[in-house]
Structure formats: structure tokens, C-alpha cells
Amino acid sequence: MPTKTLQISTADGQADAFAALPDAGGRHPGVLMYADGFGIRPVLREMARELAGHGYYVLVPNLFYRHGPAPVIELPEHIGEEARAGVFAQLIPLIEAHTADRVLRDADAYLRFLTAQPEVSTGPVAVIGYCIGGLLATRTAAAHPGQIAALAAFHGPVGADGPDSLSELTAEVHFGHAESDLTSEALGELNKALDATGVGYTSEIYPGTVHGFTMSDTDAFDPAALQLHWDRLLPLLGRTLARS
């Protein structure tokens, strides 16, 4: 799939990003993809290209652009257990600096940019995210009801802002949780909050998984769970995003 390196003007500067898009030409539904905390790297590019192969324009911004272009920190080819402590020591300050206000300012810019691209069809878009990106995707969808038709988050702390934070959602939702991330009781509370919104949703624990199960460059990777992620995500996008 073709890819583009891009610069997005935000309220706080220039965010570097890349996009993957179908090679057939024409216009395609837009998808804003938020990376996990490790940021843009080969596995994210591969996942964006795979999604683009199903007919979507996929925009992946560098969440931490205020600290430099991606990759903001040096990452090993495989982020194994022996590397995690050192990597997280560098990442945690970046994540903590990425406040809710910054998230929403950036989301405004990302959506404005995405919907203005000549390869993106008119109409609503989708937002998806992984790990901390799942929380960012959820905040984005709640802040842009009507514009976001689908929200998907995988092994993300989607309930971190409390149940009231979900009340503005109008998008159809899929949350795929890691078994290590929340209890069945916590899942029930989250789903109760989703029930109150009236949106269509699925919110489930992927069996036998640990946090980060979609990412093939980590020890958490679970090939069966990654396939389940595609099995949930692609029908969701197919139902909610109109094609030209």
C-alpha cells in the first residue's frame, strides 16, 4: 500500500505523521489511528498498511511530536522484557506530559487534516487506538460526536476518565481488553456505562491475553488475539463508514 510522510499543523506546532492508503486511487473512508505508547515504528506502519488494504485512508500521527519527530526515543527491534524498564523510563514523562487538553487540541487538528485530504471521502470517519492510544481514541470520539462513526480500542485504559466520560459517545464501539488489564467486575462496570450511552457496542476480554497483545514486536504478542482484533475491527468499519 502507498504511504505518505506528512506534517500536520496543530495549535502547538507541527506534528509529523504518516498515512497509508489504497493503491487503487479514488477516495476512501478515513481512519485516525493512535499508536500505543511506543509510538510510530515498523509494526504500526505494517498494521496501517494492512488496514489500508481493506479500502481505508489511515492517518497515524506522532503523539509525542512536541518532544521531536518519530521515533522520539530509540527502540530495539524487539521490545522484550529486558528492554522494557529502560524504554518506559523514557516514555513515562512523555505520556504524563500528554495531558487531556493536549489530546483534544491535537485531535481537532488531526481530524481537520484527515477530512481535508483529497483521497478521503466525505462523511464520518473512524478512530482506533492501541494501549494509551485507546484512551486517546475514546477521548477523541467523545469530543466529536456525529463526526466519529466508529471507535475501536485494544488493550487500552478506556475507562480511565470515569463512566461520565463516555456519555457523549455516538459512535459504534468495540473495546478489546487484555485479560491482564481488568477484572470481569470492572468489565461489567464499563459495559454498564456503555449501556447508558445507548450506542451499539461490543466490549470483551480477549481470552488468555496480556497487555499489548496486538503488537508483534513485544513479548505480549498473541497471533490469535491479533486476528480476533481484525475480525472485530473490519466488520465495524464496514458497517459504519460509507464508501464512495
PDB file of C-alpha atoms in Angstrom:
ATOM      1  CA  MET A   1       0.000   0.000   0.000  1.00  0.00           C
ATOM      2  CA  PRO A   2       1.271   3.519  -0.748  1.00  0.00           C
ATOM      3  CA  THR A   3       2.387   5.581   2.225  1.00  0.00           C
ATOM      4  CA  LYS A   4       2.984   9.287   2.737  1.00  0.00           C
ATOM      5  CA  THR A   5       5.078  11.200   5.257  1.00  0.00           C
ATOM      6  CA  LEU A   6       3.128  14.237   6.425  1.00  0.00           C
ATOM      7  CA  GLN A   7       3.220  17.324   8.631  1.00  0.00           C
ATOM      8  CA  ILE A   8       0.042  18.367  10.477  1.00  0.00           C
ATOM      9  CA  SER A   9      -0.344  21.904  11.780  1.00  0.00           C
ATOM     10  CA  THR A  10      -1.602  21.893  15.359  1.00  0.00           C
ATOM     11  CA  ALA A  11      -2.195  24.584  17.943  1.00  0.00           C
ATOM     12  CA  ASP A  12       1.200  23.718  19.437  1.00  0.00           C
ATOM     13  CA  GLY A  13       3.352  23.223  16.344  1.00  0.00           C
ATOM     14  CA  GLN A  14       3.912  20.701  13.569  1.00  0.00           C
ATOM     15  CA  ALA A  15       3.079  17.052  14.173  1.00  0.00           C
ATOM     16  CA  ASP A  16       4.829  14.540  11.955  1.00  0.00           C
ATOM     17  CA  ALA A  17       2.642  11.689  10.761  1.00  0.00           C
ATOM     18  CA  PHE A  18       2.319   9.080   8.075  1.00  0.00           C
ATOM     19  CA  ALA A  19      -0.627   7.829   6.093  1.00  0.00           C
ATOM     20  CA  ALA A  20      -1.304   4.534   4.373  1.00  0.00           C
ATOM     21  CA  LEU A  21      -3.876   4.395   1.609  1.00  0.00           C
ATOM     22  CA  PRO A  22      -5.221   2.026  -1.038  1.00  0.00           C
ATOM     23  CA  ASP A  23      -3.320   1.894  -4.312  1.00  0.00           C
ATOM     24  CA  ALA A  24      -6.496   1.933  -6.401  1.00  0.00           C
ATOM     25  CA  GLY A  25      -6.842   5.724  -6.416  1.00  0.00           C
ATOM     26  CA  GLY A  26     -10.110   7.493  -5.731  1.00  0.00           C
ATOM     27  CA  ARG A  27     -11.461   8.498  -2.337  1.00  0.00           C
ATOM     28  CA  HIS A  28     -11.777   6.271   0.704  1.00  0.00           C
ATOM     29  CA  PRO A  29     -13.207   6.447   4.240  1.00  0.00           C
ATOM     30  CA  GLY A  30     -10.813   7.999   6.735  1.00  0.00           C
ATOM     31  CA  VAL A  31      -9.435   6.319   9.844  1.00  0.00           C
ATOM     32  CA  LEU A  32      -7.412   8.086  12.538  1.00  0.00           C
ATOM     33  CA  MET A  33      -5.104   5.542  14.190  1.00  0.00           C
ATOM     34  CA  TYR A  34      -3.460   6.290  17.538  1.00  0.00           C
ATOM     35  CA  ALA A  35      -0.321   4.284  18.280  1.00  0.00           C
ATOM     36  CA  ASP A  36       0.481   2.666  21.588  1.00  0.00           C
ATOM     37  CA  GLY A  37       2.937   4.336  23.943  1.00  0.00           C
ATOM     38  CA  PHE A  38       5.935   3.038  21.995  1.00  0.00           C
ATOM     39  CA  GLY A  39       4.833   5.208  19.088  1.00  0.00           C
ATOM     40  CA  ILE A  40       5.323   5.014  15.339  1.00  0.00           C
ATOM     41  CA  ARG A  41       7.613   2.164  14.311  1.00  0.00           C
ATOM     42  CA  PRO A  42       7.616  -0.653  11.739  1.00  0.00           C
ATOM     43  CA  VAL A  43       4.815  -2.691  13.360  1.00  0.00           C
ATOM     44  CA  LEU A  44       2.477   0.334  13.346  1.00  0.00           C
ATOM     45  CA  ARG A  45       3.298   1.033   9.708  1.00  0.00           C
ATOM     46  CA  GLU A  46       2.569  -2.598   8.868  1.00  0.00           C
ATOM     47  CA  MET A  47      -0.799  -2.522  10.659  1.00  0.00           C
ATOM     48  CA  ALA A  48      -1.777   0.745   8.956  1.00  0.00           C
ATOM     49  CA  ARG A  49      -0.870  -0.680   5.543  1.00  0.00           C
ATOM     50  CA  GLU A  50      -2.900  -3.814   6.238  1.00  0.00           C
ATOM     51  CA  LEU A  51      -5.920  -1.723   7.172  1.00  0.00           C
ATOM     52  CA  ALA A  52      -5.444   0.464   4.097  1.00  0.00           C
ATOM     53  CA  GLY A  53      -5.530  -2.697   2.002  1.00  0.00           C
ATOM     54  CA  HIS A  54      -9.165  -3.100   3.038  1.00  0.00           C
ATOM     55  CA  GLY A  55     -10.065   0.254   1.486  1.00  0.00           C
ATOM     56  CA  TYR A  56      -9.287   2.920   4.097  1.00  0.00           C
ATOM     57  CA  TYR A  57      -7.103   6.025   4.296  1.00  0.00           C
ATOM     58  CA  VAL A  58      -5.264   5.546   7.587  1.00  0.00           C
ATOM     59  CA  LEU A  59      -3.609   8.515   9.313  1.00  0.00           C
ATOM     60  CA  VAL A  60      -1.109   7.780  12.100  1.00  0.00           C
ATOM     61  CA  PRO A  61       0.215  10.883  13.925  1.00  0.00           C
ATOM     62  CA  ASN A  62       3.251  11.038  16.166  1.00  0.00           C
ATOM     63  CA  LEU A  63       1.597  11.534  19.560  1.00  0.00           C
ATOM     64  CA  PHE A  64       4.748  12.955  21.119  1.00  0.00           C
ATOM     65  CA  TYR A  65       5.698  15.423  18.383  1.00  0.00           C
ATOM     66  CA  ARG A  66       6.276  18.155  20.982  1.00  0.00           C
ATOM     67  CA  HIS A  67       9.389  16.220  22.006  1.00  0.00           C
ATOM     68  CA  GLY A  68      10.682  15.582  18.487  1.00  0.00           C
ATOM     69  CA  PRO A  69       9.913  13.584  15.343  1.00  0.00           C
ATOM     70  CA  ALA A  70       9.228   9.861  15.482  1.00  0.00           C
ATOM     71  CA  PRO A  71      10.861   7.774  16.727  1.00  0.00           C
ATOM     72  CA  VAL A  72      11.050  10.112  19.727  1.00  0.00           C
ATOM     73  CA  ILE A  73      13.145   7.564  21.637  1.00  0.00           C
ATOM     74  CA  GLU A  74      15.369   4.798  20.335  1.00  0.00           C
ATOM     75  CA  LEU A  75      13.594   1.448  20.361  1.00  0.00           C
ATOM     76  CA  PRO A  76      15.046  -2.034  19.970  1.00  0.00           C
ATOM     77  CA  GLU A  77      13.794  -4.145  17.084  1.00  0.00           C
ATOM     78  CA  HIS A  78      12.050  -6.356  19.654  1.00  0.00           C
ATOM     79  CA  ILE A  79      10.826  -4.717  22.851  1.00  0.00           C
ATOM     80  CA  GLY A  80      11.438  -7.623  25.185  1.00  0.00           C
ATOM     81  CA  GLU A  81      11.322  -7.830  28.947  1.00  0.00           C
ATOM     82  CA  GLU A  82      14.970  -6.878  29.348  1.00  0.00           C
ATOM     83  CA  ALA A  83      14.418  -3.611  27.438  1.00  0.00           C
ATOM     84  CA  ARG A  84      11.098  -2.523  28.950  1.00  0.00           C
ATOM     85  CA  ALA A  85      12.377  -0.798  32.081  1.00  0.00           C
ATOM     86  CA  GLY A  86      14.749   1.442  30.166  1.00  0.00           C
ATOM     87  CA  VAL A  87      12.185   2.200  27.471  1.00  0.00           C
ATOM     88  CA  PHE A  88       9.452   3.060  29.967  1.00  0.00           C
ATOM     89  CA  ALA A  89      11.789   5.288  31.956  1.00  0.00           C
ATOM     90  CA  GLN A  90      11.988   7.463  28.838  1.00  0.00           C
ATOM     91  CA  LEU A  91       8.337   7.127  27.852  1.00  0.00           C
ATOM     92  CA  ILE A  92       6.541   7.844  31.120  1.00  0.00           C
ATOM     93  CA  PRO A  93       7.463  11.566  31.199  1.00  0.00           C
ATOM     94  CA  LEU A  94       6.197  11.931  27.612  1.00  0.00           C
ATOM     95  CA  ILE A  95       2.925  10.182  28.427  1.00  0.00           C
ATOM     96  CA  GLU A  96       2.434  12.239  31.587  1.00  0.00           C
ATOM     97  CA  ALA A  97       3.058  15.457  29.637  1.00  0.00           C
ATOM     98  CA  HIS A  98       0.376  14.488  27.106  1.00  0.00           C
ATOM     99  CA  THR A  99      -2.498  15.976  29.111  1.00  0.00           C
ATOM    100  CA  ALA A 100      -6.177  15.680  28.256  1.00  0.00           C
ATOM    101  CA  ASP A 101      -6.162  19.277  26.992  1.00  0.00           C
ATOM    102  CA  ARG A 102      -3.300  18.493  24.648  1.00  0.00           C
ATOM    103  CA  VAL A 103      -5.024  15.325  23.466  1.00  0.00           C
ATOM    104  CA  LEU A 104      -8.172  17.215  22.496  1.00  0.00           C
ATOM    105  CA  ARG A 105      -6.312  20.097  20.817  1.00  0.00           C
ATOM    106  CA  ASP A 106      -4.362  17.594  18.776  1.00  0.00           C
ATOM    107  CA  ALA A 107      -7.486  15.588  17.940  1.00  0.00           C
ATOM    108  CA  ASP A 108      -9.100  18.706  16.468  1.00  0.00           C
ATOM    109  CA  ALA A 109      -6.073  19.199  14.213  1.00  0.00           C
ATOM    110  CA  TYR A 110      -5.786  15.538  13.222  1.00  0.00           C
ATOM    111  CA  LEU A 111      -9.449  15.271  12.249  1.00  0.00           C
ATOM    112  CA  ARG A 112      -9.372  18.562  10.377  1.00  0.00           C
ATOM    113  CA  PHE A 113      -6.329  17.362   8.440  1.00  0.00           C
ATOM    114  CA  LEU A 114      -7.716  13.877   7.770  1.00  0.00           C
ATOM    115  CA  THR A 115     -11.046  15.064   6.415  1.00  0.00           C
ATOM    116  CA  ALA A 116      -9.346  17.644   4.171  1.00  0.00           C
ATOM    117  CA  GLN A 117      -7.232  15.100   2.287  1.00  0.00           C
ATOM    118  CA  PRO A 118      -8.220  14.671  -1.371  1.00  0.00           C
ATOM    119  CA  GLU A 119      -8.075  10.883  -1.033  1.00  0.00           C
ATOM    120  CA  VAL A 120     -10.573  10.859   1.853  1.00  0.00           C
ATOM    121  CA  SER A 121     -14.269  10.577   1.092  1.00  0.00           C
ATOM    122  CA  THR A 122     -16.833  12.884   2.654  1.00  0.00           C
ATOM    123  CA  GLY A 123     -18.781  11.741   5.668  1.00  0.00           C
ATOM    124  CA  PRO A 124     -17.902  10.480   9.133  1.00  0.00           C
ATOM    125  CA  VAL A 125     -14.609   8.818   9.998  1.00  0.00           C
ATOM    126  CA  ALA A 126     -13.385   6.206  12.464  1.00  0.00           C
ATOM    127  CA  VAL A 127     -10.856   6.446  15.274  1.00  0.00           C
ATOM    128  CA  ILE A 128      -8.911   3.488  16.632  1.00  0.00           C
ATOM    129  CA  GLY A 129      -6.156   3.146  19.199  1.00  0.00           C
ATOM    130  CA  TYR A 130      -3.870   0.755  20.996  1.00  0.00           C
ATOM    131  CA  CYS A 131      -2.789   0.866  24.652  1.00  0.00           C
ATOM    132  CA  ILE A 132      -2.686   4.560  25.692  1.00  0.00           C
ATOM    133  CA  GLY A 133      -3.855   5.292  22.146  1.00  0.00           C
ATOM    134  CA  GLY A 134      -7.116   3.541  23.031  1.00  0.00           C
ATOM    135  CA  LEU A 135      -7.770   6.159  25.699  1.00  0.00           C
ATOM    136  CA  LEU A 136      -6.885   8.922  23.224  1.00  0.00           C
ATOM    137  CA  ALA A 137      -9.250   7.405  20.659  1.00  0.00           C
ATOM    138  CA  THR A 138     -12.039   7.272  23.242  1.00  0.00           C
ATOM    139  CA  ARG A 139     -11.489  10.898  24.243  1.00  0.00           C
ATOM    140  CA  THR A 140     -11.477  11.914  20.572  1.00  0.00           C
ATOM    141  CA  ALA A 141     -14.736  10.102  19.816  1.00  0.00           C
ATOM    142  CA  ALA A 142     -16.450  11.584  22.876  1.00  0.00           C
ATOM    143  CA  ALA A 143     -15.326  15.094  21.896  1.00  0.00           C
ATOM    144  CA  HIS A 144     -16.536  14.754  18.296  1.00  0.00           C
ATOM    145  CA  PRO A 145     -19.988  13.132  18.416  1.00  0.00           C
ATOM    146  CA  GLY A 146     -21.516  12.909  14.989  1.00  0.00           C
ATOM    147  CA  GLN A 147     -18.181  13.136  13.180  1.00  0.00           C
ATOM    148  CA  ILE A 148     -16.858   9.820  14.521  1.00  0.00           C
ATOM    149  CA  ALA A 149     -18.916   6.859  13.328  1.00  0.00           C
ATOM    150  CA  ALA A 150     -16.772   4.084  14.796  1.00  0.00           C
ATOM    151  CA  LEU A 151     -14.478   3.794  17.818  1.00  0.00           C
ATOM    152  CA  ALA A 152     -12.233   0.813  18.450  1.00  0.00           C
ATOM    153  CA  ALA A 153      -9.673   0.438  21.226  1.00  0.00           C
ATOM    154  CA  PHE A 154      -7.468  -2.525  22.059  1.00  0.00           C
ATOM    155  CA  HIS A 155      -5.762  -3.205  25.401  1.00  0.00           C
ATOM    156  CA  GLY A 156      -6.413   0.440  26.262  1.00  0.00           C
ATOM    157  CA  PRO A 157      -7.367   2.119  29.572  1.00  0.00           C
ATOM    158  CA  VAL A 158     -10.634   3.305  28.041  1.00  0.00           C
ATOM    159  CA  GLY A 159     -12.389   3.801  31.382  1.00  0.00           C
ATOM    160  CA  ALA A 160      -9.608   5.846  32.960  1.00  0.00           C
ATOM    161  CA  ASP A 161     -11.595   9.104  32.849  1.00  0.00           C
ATOM    162  CA  GLY A 162     -14.610   7.591  34.612  1.00  0.00           C
ATOM    163  CA  PRO A 163     -18.024   6.479  33.325  1.00  0.00           C
ATOM    164  CA  ASP A 164     -19.273  10.020  32.707  1.00  0.00           C
ATOM    165  CA  SER A 165     -16.503  10.490  30.117  1.00  0.00           C
ATOM    166  CA  LEU A 166     -18.318   8.052  27.818  1.00  0.00           C
ATOM    167  CA  SER A 167     -21.665   9.830  27.964  1.00  0.00           C
ATOM    168  CA  GLU A 168     -21.132  11.886  24.775  1.00  0.00           C
ATOM    169  CA  LEU A 169     -20.296   8.914  22.566  1.00  0.00           C
ATOM    170  CA  THR A 170     -22.414   8.481  19.453  1.00  0.00           C
ATOM    171  CA  ALA A 171     -20.054   6.144  17.580  1.00  0.00           C
ATOM    172  CA  GLU A 172     -20.485   2.391  17.414  1.00  0.00           C
ATOM    173  CA  VAL A 173     -17.854   0.954  19.752  1.00  0.00           C
ATOM    174  CA  HIS A 174     -15.615  -2.073  20.054  1.00  0.00           C
ATOM    175  CA  PHE A 175     -13.333  -2.431  23.064  1.00  0.00           C
ATOM    176  CA  GLY A 176     -10.996  -5.432  23.053  1.00  0.00           C
ATOM    177  CA  HIS A 177      -9.470  -5.831  26.506  1.00  0.00           C
ATOM    178  CA  ALA A 178      -6.468  -7.829  27.658  1.00  0.00           C
ATOM    179  CA  GLU A 179      -7.273 -10.425  30.286  1.00  0.00           C
ATOM    180  CA  SER A 180      -4.468  -8.999  32.430  1.00  0.00           C
ATOM    181  CA  ASP A 181      -5.853  -5.443  32.282  1.00  0.00           C
ATOM    182  CA  LEU A 182      -9.207  -5.670  34.035  1.00  0.00           C
ATOM    183  CA  THR A 183     -11.407  -7.983  36.055  1.00  0.00           C
ATOM    184  CA  SER A 184     -14.786  -9.271  34.952  1.00  0.00           C
ATOM    185  CA  GLU A 185     -16.303  -6.943  37.572  1.00  0.00           C
ATOM    186  CA  ALA A 186     -14.519  -3.924  36.085  1.00  0.00           C
ATOM    187  CA  LEU A 187     -15.674  -5.007  32.627  1.00  0.00           C
ATOM    188  CA  GLY A 188     -19.240  -5.118  33.905  1.00  0.00           C
ATOM    189  CA  GLU A 189     -18.988  -1.570  35.246  1.00  0.00           C
ATOM    190  CA  LEU A 190     -17.522  -0.313  31.976  1.00  0.00           C
ATOM    191  CA  ASN A 191     -20.239  -2.016  29.965  1.00  0.00           C
ATOM    192  CA  LYS A 192     -22.898  -0.548  32.232  1.00  0.00           C
ATOM    193  CA  ALA A 193     -21.575   2.910  31.345  1.00  0.00           C
ATOM    194  CA  LEU A 194     -21.722   1.981  27.650  1.00  0.00           C
ATOM    195  CA  ASP A 195     -25.290   0.744  28.089  1.00  0.00           C
ATOM    196  CA  ALA A 196     -26.212   4.188  29.415  1.00  0.00           C
ATOM    197  CA  THR A 197     -24.972   5.879  26.237  1.00  0.00           C
ATOM    198  CA  GLY A 198     -27.396   3.964  24.033  1.00  0.00           C
ATOM    199  CA  VAL A 199     -24.717   3.286  21.394  1.00  0.00           C
ATOM    200  CA  GLY A 200     -24.179  -0.072  19.785  1.00  0.00           C
ATOM    201  CA  TYR A 201     -21.102  -1.711  21.232  1.00  0.00           C
ATOM    202  CA  THR A 202     -19.107  -4.823  21.956  1.00  0.00           C
ATOM    203  CA  SER A 203     -16.722  -4.795  24.896  1.00  0.00           C
ATOM    204  CA  GLU A 204     -14.990  -8.040  25.702  1.00  0.00           C
ATOM    205  CA  ILE A 205     -11.912  -9.602  27.237  1.00  0.00           C
ATOM    206  CA  TYR A 206      -9.778 -11.450  24.691  1.00  0.00           C
ATOM    207  CA  PRO A 207      -9.076 -14.823  26.357  1.00  0.00           C
ATOM    208  CA  GLY A 208      -5.588 -15.567  27.621  1.00  0.00           C
ATOM    209  CA  THR A 209      -4.127 -12.195  26.639  1.00  0.00           C
ATOM    210  CA  VAL A 210      -1.805  -9.759  28.354  1.00  0.00           C
ATOM    211  CA  HIS A 211      -1.472  -6.027  27.799  1.00  0.00           C
ATOM    212  CA  GLY A 212      -0.102  -5.254  24.329  1.00  0.00           C
ATOM    213  CA  PHE A 213      -1.338  -8.418  22.616  1.00  0.00           C
ATOM    214  CA  THR A 214      -1.653  -6.830  19.150  1.00  0.00           C
ATOM    215  CA  MET A 215       1.981  -5.731  18.914  1.00  0.00           C
ATOM    216  CA  SER A 216       4.201  -8.284  17.182  1.00  0.00           C
ATOM    217  CA  ASP A 217       7.430  -6.583  18.312  1.00  0.00           C
ATOM    218  CA  THR A 218       6.725  -7.237  22.016  1.00  0.00           C
ATOM    219  CA  ASP A 219       6.643 -10.259  24.307  1.00  0.00           C
ATOM    220  CA  ALA A 220       2.911  -9.644  24.805  1.00  0.00           C
ATOM    221  CA  PHE A 221       2.082 -10.519  21.190  1.00  0.00           C
ATOM    222  CA  ASP A 222      -0.663 -13.096  20.660  1.00  0.00           C
ATOM    223  CA  PRO A 223      -1.265 -14.006  16.990  1.00  0.00           C
ATOM    224  CA  ALA A 224      -4.743 -15.403  17.664  1.00  0.00           C
ATOM    225  CA  ALA A 225      -5.748 -12.247  19.514  1.00  0.00           C
ATOM    226  CA  LEU A 226      -4.397 -10.056  16.710  1.00  0.00           C
ATOM    227  CA  GLN A 227      -6.583 -11.994  14.278  1.00  0.00           C
ATOM    228  CA  LEU A 228      -9.582 -11.570  16.588  1.00  0.00           C
ATOM    229  CA  HIS A 229      -8.820  -7.833  16.585  1.00  0.00           C
ATOM    230  CA  TRP A 230      -9.107  -7.794  12.776  1.00  0.00           C
ATOM    231  CA  ASP A 231     -12.230  -9.964  12.936  1.00  0.00           C
ATOM    232  CA  ARG A 232     -13.879  -7.354  15.178  1.00  0.00           C
ATOM    233  CA  LEU A 233     -12.444  -4.202  13.601  1.00  0.00           C
ATOM    234  CA  LEU A 234     -13.080  -4.787   9.908  1.00  0.00           C
ATOM    235  CA  PRO A 235     -16.835  -5.527  10.203  1.00  0.00           C
ATOM    236  CA  LEU A 236     -17.219  -2.499  12.490  1.00  0.00           C
ATOM    237  CA  LEU A 237     -15.655  -0.219   9.888  1.00  0.00           C
ATOM    238  CA  GLY A 238     -17.599  -1.878   7.107  1.00  0.00           C
ATOM    239  CA  ARG A 239     -20.891  -1.204   8.877  1.00  0.00           C
ATOM    240  CA  THR A 240     -20.219   2.383   9.834  1.00  0.00           C
ATOM    241  CA  LEU A 241     -18.149   4.048   7.121  1.00  0.00           C
ATOM    242  CA  ALA A 242     -19.772   4.795   3.779  1.00  0.00           C
ATOM    243  CA  ARG A 243     -17.759   4.132   0.653  1.00  0.00           C
ATOM    244  CA  SER A 244     -17.662   6.427  -2.352  1.00  0.00           C
TER     245      SER A 244
END
